[in-house]
Coordinates of C-alpha atoms and ligand atoms in Angstrom, one line a residue:
M3 CA -15.2 -5.6 24.0
T4 CA -12.1 -7.6 25.1
A5 CA -8.9 -6.2 24.3
L6 CA -6.9 -7.8 21.6
L7 CA -3.8 -8.0 24.2
E8 CA -3.6 -7.9 28.1
V9 CA -0.4 -8.1 29.7
R10 CA -0.1 -8.7 33.4
D11 CA 3.0 -8.1 35.5
L12 CA 5.1 -9.6 32.9
A13 CA 8.8 -10.2 33.8
K14 CA 12.0 -11.8 32.2
H15 CA 14.9 -12.5 34.6
Y16 CA 18.2 -13.8 33.6
A17 CA 20.9 -15.1 35.9
G18 CA 23.9 -12.9 35.9
K19 CA 27.3 -13.4 37.1
S20 CA 28.1 -14.4 40.9
G21 CA 24.6 -15.3 41.4
T22 CA 23.1 -11.9 40.6
T23 CA 19.7 -11.6 38.9
I24 CA 19.2 -9.5 35.8
R25 CA 15.8 -8.2 35.5
A26 CA 15.4 -7.4 31.8
L27 CA 11.7 -6.9 32.3
D28 CA 10.4 -6.3 35.6
G29 CA 6.6 -6.5 36.0
V30 CA 4.9 -4.8 33.0
G31 CA 1.2 -4.6 32.3
F32 CA -0.8 -2.9 29.8
T33 CA -3.8 -3.6 27.3
L34 CA -3.9 -3.4 23.6
G35 CA -7.1 -2.6 21.8
R36 CA -8.1 -3.8 18.4
D37 CA -6.7 -1.5 15.7
E38 CA -4.4 0.2 18.1
V39 CA -0.9 0.9 17.7
L40 CA 1.1 1.1 21.1
G41 CA 4.5 2.8 20.6
V42 CA 7.2 1.6 23.2
V43 CA 10.1 3.7 23.6
G44 CA 13.2 4.0 25.6
E45 CA 16.9 3.8 25.8
S46 CA 19.0 0.9 24.6
G47 CA 18.8 -1.8 27.5
C48 CA 15.4 -0.5 28.8
G49 CA 13.9 -3.9 28.1
K50 CA 11.6 -2.9 25.2
S51 CA 13.1 -5.6 22.8
T52 CA 12.7 -8.2 25.7
L53 CA 9.2 -7.1 26.1
G54 CA 8.4 -7.7 22.3
R55 CA 9.9 -11.1 22.4
T56 CA 8.3 -12.2 25.6
L57 CA 4.9 -11.1 24.4
L58 CA 5.2 -13.7 21.4
R59 CA 7.0 -16.2 23.6
L60 CA 10.0 -16.2 21.6
V61 CA 11.6 -16.0 25.0
E62 CA 9.6 -17.5 27.8
P63 CA 8.5 -15.0 30.6
T64 CA 9.7 -15.6 34.2
Q65 CA 6.5 -14.4 35.5
G66 CA 3.3 -12.9 34.4
S67 CA 0.8 -13.7 31.8
V68 CA -0.3 -12.5 28.2
L69 CA -3.7 -12.8 27.3
F70 CA -4.4 -12.8 23.4
E71 CA -8.2 -12.4 22.7
G72 CA -8.8 -13.4 26.3
E73 CA -6.7 -16.6 26.1
D74 CA -3.8 -16.8 28.3
I75 CA -0.9 -17.9 25.9
T76 CA 1.9 -18.1 28.6
N77 CA 0.9 -21.6 29.3
L78 CA -0.1 -22.8 25.9
S79 CA 1.7 -26.0 24.7
R80 CA 4.2 -25.6 21.9
R81 CA 1.7 -26.9 19.5
D82 CA -1.1 -24.6 20.7
M83 CA 1.3 -21.7 20.7
N84 CA 2.5 -22.5 17.1
R85 CA -1.4 -22.4 16.0
R86 CA -1.7 -19.2 17.8
R87 CA 1.5 -17.6 16.2
R88 CA -0.4 -17.1 12.9
D89 CA -2.2 -14.3 14.6
M90 CA 1.0 -12.6 16.0
Q91 CA 4.0 -11.9 14.1
I92 CA 7.1 -9.9 14.3
V93 CA 9.4 -7.8 12.2
F94 CA 13.0 -7.1 13.5
Q95 CA 15.4 -4.4 13.4
D96 CA 18.1 -6.2 11.1
P97 CA 16.2 -6.9 7.7
F98 CA 19.2 -8.9 6.5
G99 CA 19.9 -11.1 9.5
S100 CA 16.4 -12.1 9.9
L101 CA 16.2 -13.4 6.1
N102 CA 17.8 -16.7 5.1
P103 CA 20.4 -15.8 2.6
R104 CA 20.2 -19.1 1.0
H105 CA 16.4 -18.9 0.4
K106 CA 14.7 -17.1 -2.5
I107 CA 12.3 -14.5 -1.7
G108 CA 9.4 -16.5 -2.8
T109 CA 10.3 -19.3 -0.3
I110 CA 11.2 -16.7 2.5
V111 CA 7.5 -15.0 2.1
G112 CA 5.9 -18.2 1.6
E113 CA 7.2 -20.3 4.4
P114 CA 4.5 -19.2 7.0
L115 CA 1.9 -20.0 4.5
V116 CA 3.4 -23.6 4.0
I117 CA 3.9 -24.1 7.7
H118 CA 0.3 -23.3 8.4
G119 CA -1.0 -25.4 5.4
E120 CA -2.5 -22.5 3.4
A121 CA -3.2 -23.0 -0.2
D122 CA -2.4 -20.9 -3.4
V123 CA 1.0 -20.0 -1.8
A124 CA 2.6 -18.6 -5.0
A125 CA -0.4 -16.3 -5.6
R126 CA -0.4 -15.1 -2.3
V127 CA 3.3 -14.4 -2.3
A128 CA 2.9 -12.5 -5.4
E129 CA 0.1 -10.6 -3.8
M130 CA 2.2 -9.7 -0.7
L131 CA 5.1 -8.5 -2.9
D132 CA 2.9 -6.1 -4.7
I133 CA 1.4 -5.0 -1.6
V134 CA 4.8 -4.0 -0.1
G135 CA 6.0 -2.4 -3.3
L136 CA 8.3 -5.1 -4.9
P137 CA 8.3 -6.2 -8.4
P138 CA 6.9 -9.6 -9.3
D139 CA 10.4 -11.0 -10.3
A140 CA 11.5 -10.5 -6.7
A141 CA 10.2 -13.9 -5.9
G142 CA 13.0 -15.5 -7.8
R143 CA 15.8 -13.4 -6.4
F144 CA 18.0 -13.8 -3.1
P145 CA 18.1 -11.3 -0.2
H146 CA 21.5 -10.1 -1.0
E147 CA 20.1 -8.7 -4.3
F148 CA 18.1 -6.1 -2.6
S149 CA 18.9 -3.0 -0.6
G150 CA 18.2 -2.4 3.2
G151 CA 14.8 -0.8 2.7
Q152 CA 13.7 -3.5 0.2
R153 CA 14.8 -6.2 2.6
Q154 CA 12.7 -4.6 5.3
R155 CA 9.9 -4.9 2.7
I156 CA 10.4 -8.5 2.2
A157 CA 10.4 -9.1 5.9
I158 CA 7.1 -7.2 6.4
A159 CA 5.5 -9.1 3.4
R160 CA 6.6 -12.4 5.4
A161 CA 5.3 -11.4 8.7
L162 CA 1.8 -10.2 7.2
A163 CA 1.3 -13.1 4.7
L164 CA -0.8 -14.9 7.1
R165 CA -2.9 -11.7 8.0
P166 CA -1.8 -11.7 11.5
K167 CA -4.1 -9.6 14.0
L168 CA -1.0 -8.4 16.0
L169 CA 2.5 -7.1 14.5
V170 CA 5.2 -6.5 16.8
A171 CA 7.8 -4.2 14.8
D172 CA 10.9 -4.2 16.9
E173 CA 13.1 -1.2 15.8
P174 CA 11.8 -1.7 12.2
V175 CA 13.4 1.4 10.8
S176 CA 16.8 1.8 13.1
A177 CA 19.1 -0.2 10.8
L178 CA 18.0 2.0 7.6
D179 CA 19.1 5.2 6.0
V180 CA 17.1 8.3 7.2
S181 CA 15.9 8.8 3.7
I182 CA 14.4 5.1 3.6
Q183 CA 12.9 5.3 7.1
S184 CA 10.1 7.5 6.3
Q185 CA 9.1 5.2 3.3
I186 CA 9.0 2.1 5.6
I187 CA 6.9 4.0 8.2
N188 CA 4.7 5.1 5.8
L189 CA 4.3 1.6 4.2
I190 CA 3.6 0.2 7.9
A191 CA 1.1 3.0 8.5
D192 CA -0.8 2.1 5.2
L193 CA -0.7 -1.7 5.9
R194 CA -2.1 -1.1 9.5
R195 CA -5.0 0.5 7.9
R196 CA -5.5 -1.7 5.2
F197 CA -5.4 -5.0 7.4
G198 CA -6.8 -3.4 10.6
L199 CA -3.6 -4.5 12.3
S200 CA -2.9 -4.0 16.0
M201 CA 0.7 -3.2 16.6
I202 CA 3.3 -2.9 19.1
F203 CA 5.8 -0.5 17.6
I204 CA 9.2 -0.4 19.4
S205 CA 11.7 2.1 18.9
H206 CA 14.4 4.3 20.9
D207 CA 13.4 7.2 18.4
L208 CA 10.3 9.1 19.6
S209 CA 10.2 11.1 16.4
V210 CA 9.4 7.6 14.8
I211 CA 7.2 6.6 17.5
R212 CA 5.0 9.7 17.1
H213 CA 4.3 9.0 13.6
V214 CA 2.5 5.6 14.2
S215 CA 1.3 5.3 17.6
D216 CA -2.2 5.9 19.1
R217 CA -0.8 5.5 22.7
I218 CA 2.8 5.5 23.9
A219 CA 4.4 3.4 26.7
V220 CA 7.9 4.8 28.0
M221 CA 10.0 2.2 29.5
Y222 CA 13.1 2.6 31.9
F223 CA 15.0 0.0 33.6
G224 CA 12.7 -2.9 32.7
R225 CA 9.4 -1.1 33.6
I226 CA 6.9 1.2 32.2
V227 CA 7.2 4.7 33.8
E228 CA 4.6 6.5 31.7
I229 CA 1.8 5.2 29.4
G230 CA -0.9 7.3 27.8
S231 CA -2.3 8.6 24.5
A232 CA 0.2 10.0 22.2
A233 CA -1.2 13.3 22.4
D234 CA -0.9 13.4 26.2
I235 CA 2.7 12.0 26.2
F236 CA 3.8 14.3 23.5
D237 CA 2.2 17.6 24.5
R238 CA 2.2 17.1 28.4
P239 CA 4.8 14.6 29.4
V240 CA 4.9 14.5 33.2
H241 CA 7.4 11.9 34.1
P242 CA 10.9 13.3 34.5
Y243 CA 12.4 10.7 32.2
T244 CA 9.7 11.2 29.6
R245 CA 10.2 14.9 29.8
A246 CA 14.0 14.6 29.2
L247 CA 13.5 12.2 26.3
L248 CA 10.9 14.6 24.7
S249 CA 13.1 17.8 25.2
A250 CA 15.6 16.3 22.9
I251 CA 13.6 15.9 19.7
P252 CA 12.7 18.4 17.1
R253 CA 9.0 19.4 17.2
P254 CA 8.2 21.0 13.8
G255 CA 5.1 22.8 13.7
L256 CA 4.3 22.0 17.2
G257 CA 5.4 25.3 18.9
P258 CA 8.3 26.1 21.0
K259 CA 10.7 23.4 22.0
P260 CA 10.8 22.8 25.8
Q261 CA 14.2 23.6 27.3
R262 CA 16.7 20.8 26.6
I263 CA 16.9 18.5 29.7
L264 CA 20.3 16.6 29.6
L265 CA 20.1 13.1 30.6
E266 CA 23.3 12.8 32.6
G267 CA 24.6 9.4 33.6
E268 CA 23.8 5.9 32.5
L269 CA 21.2 3.2 33.2
P270 CA 21.9 1.7 36.3
D271 CA 23.8 -1.6 36.6
P272 CA 21.1 -4.2 35.9
A273 CA 23.0 -6.7 38.2
H274 CA 22.9 -4.2 41.1
P275 CA 19.5 -2.3 40.7
P276 CA 19.4 0.6 43.1
P277 CA 16.8 0.6 46.0
G278 CA 13.9 2.9 45.2
C279 CA 13.2 4.6 42.0
A280 CA 15.6 3.2 39.2
F281 CA 15.7 6.8 37.7
Q282 CA 16.9 8.6 41.0
G283 CA 20.6 8.8 39.9
R284 CA 19.5 10.9 36.8
C285 CA 16.6 12.9 38.0
R286 CA 16.7 16.4 39.0
Q287 CA 13.5 16.0 41.1
A288 CA 14.5 13.2 43.2
M289 CA 13.5 13.4 46.8
A290 CA 14.5 11.5 49.8
R291 CA 11.9 8.9 49.5
C292 CA 12.8 8.1 45.7
A293 CA 16.1 6.4 47.3
T294 CA 14.1 4.0 49.1
E295 CA 10.8 3.6 47.7
A296 CA 10.2 2.4 44.2
P297 CA 7.0 4.1 42.7
G298 CA 4.3 2.2 41.3
L299 CA 2.5 2.9 38.2
Q300 CA -0.7 5.0 39.1
I301 CA -3.4 6.6 37.2
R302 CA -2.9 10.3 37.2
R303 CA -6.2 12.4 36.5
A304 CA -5.4 16.0 36.0
E305 CA -5.8 18.6 33.3
G306 CA -8.4 16.2 31.8
D307 CA -5.9 13.5 30.7
L308 CA -5.7 10.0 31.8
R309 CA -2.4 8.1 31.8
D310 CA -0.5 6.0 34.3
T311 CA 2.7 7.4 35.7
A312 CA 5.3 5.8 37.9
C313 CA 6.7 8.7 39.9
H314 CA 6.3 9.9 43.6
L315 CA 5.7 13.5 42.1
F316 CA 2.3 12.4 40.8
E317 CA 1.0 9.9 43.4
A318 CA -2.5 10.6 44.7
A319 CA -2.3 12.2 48.2
Ligands
SF4_427 FE1 12.5 11.3 39.8 FE2 11.5 10.5 42.3 FE3 9.9 10.5 40.3 FE4 11.8 8.6 40.4 S1 10.2 8.8 41.8 S2 11.2 10.0 38.7 S3 13.6 9.8 41.4 S4 10.9 12.3 41.4

């Protein structure tokens, strides 16, 4: 069966100062199955939000392609892309900034339905508000009358009103209090099952990613450095960057925590990327070739797992 989404060599470059090129996204490829959730994790500035926006063509890719149900959407006209958008929606980090403060909730949630010429808008808005756990009278109120968690419920109701096949959730709980985060994560997990949604779930927080993902892609400096099943990535991380990220999070009920690997230093300057592996300046296992040769994403077959890893330590002999 065709993957819902097939991403090939996707890149987004920006012009930097003094003629430099900022490679915010630098050749990313993966597939997403139907009913699958791919968690995308990495530090701030690693390109994960650019990936989410580029997938939906909210920003135009510099190169590469995105196939949605086998159709290359990267070259679609604006009109055809708008037709496709009903199947591909996004929820952003800031639930206040993404809701028009001058519009009532009924208008905000119903707008995608109106744009796509759907019938029974009021009834479907009421249904969506109920599904996300908001009272019926929410439709007549304004965004400022709601808490951060409730506003994110409104944003989710709007995103799912058209019953999309794909939801990109870009740091959907990062702006919320910890006590509210789990409510929204549980809501997203429920809605995923209820609607058979496929999802790209973007977060800097591996603990959050772990709750929702079937597979996980770890990004560093505009590239995927490791991608595999959630179990393989969590229980047997192999890339030095993934191992450092994982060593920093609590593992309740999952046995002894690995020794903390401190991630020293910062991401490289995107205007002046280092030759070779972008992680070399922070990697304790760096070798001479890491300074000159960038590792490609390769399938690693070991210990019964199947994942792709971009690191010279795991390249086939
Ligand atoms: Fe470390 Fe080299 Fe692997 Fe990069 S390629 S993660 S520098 S060992």
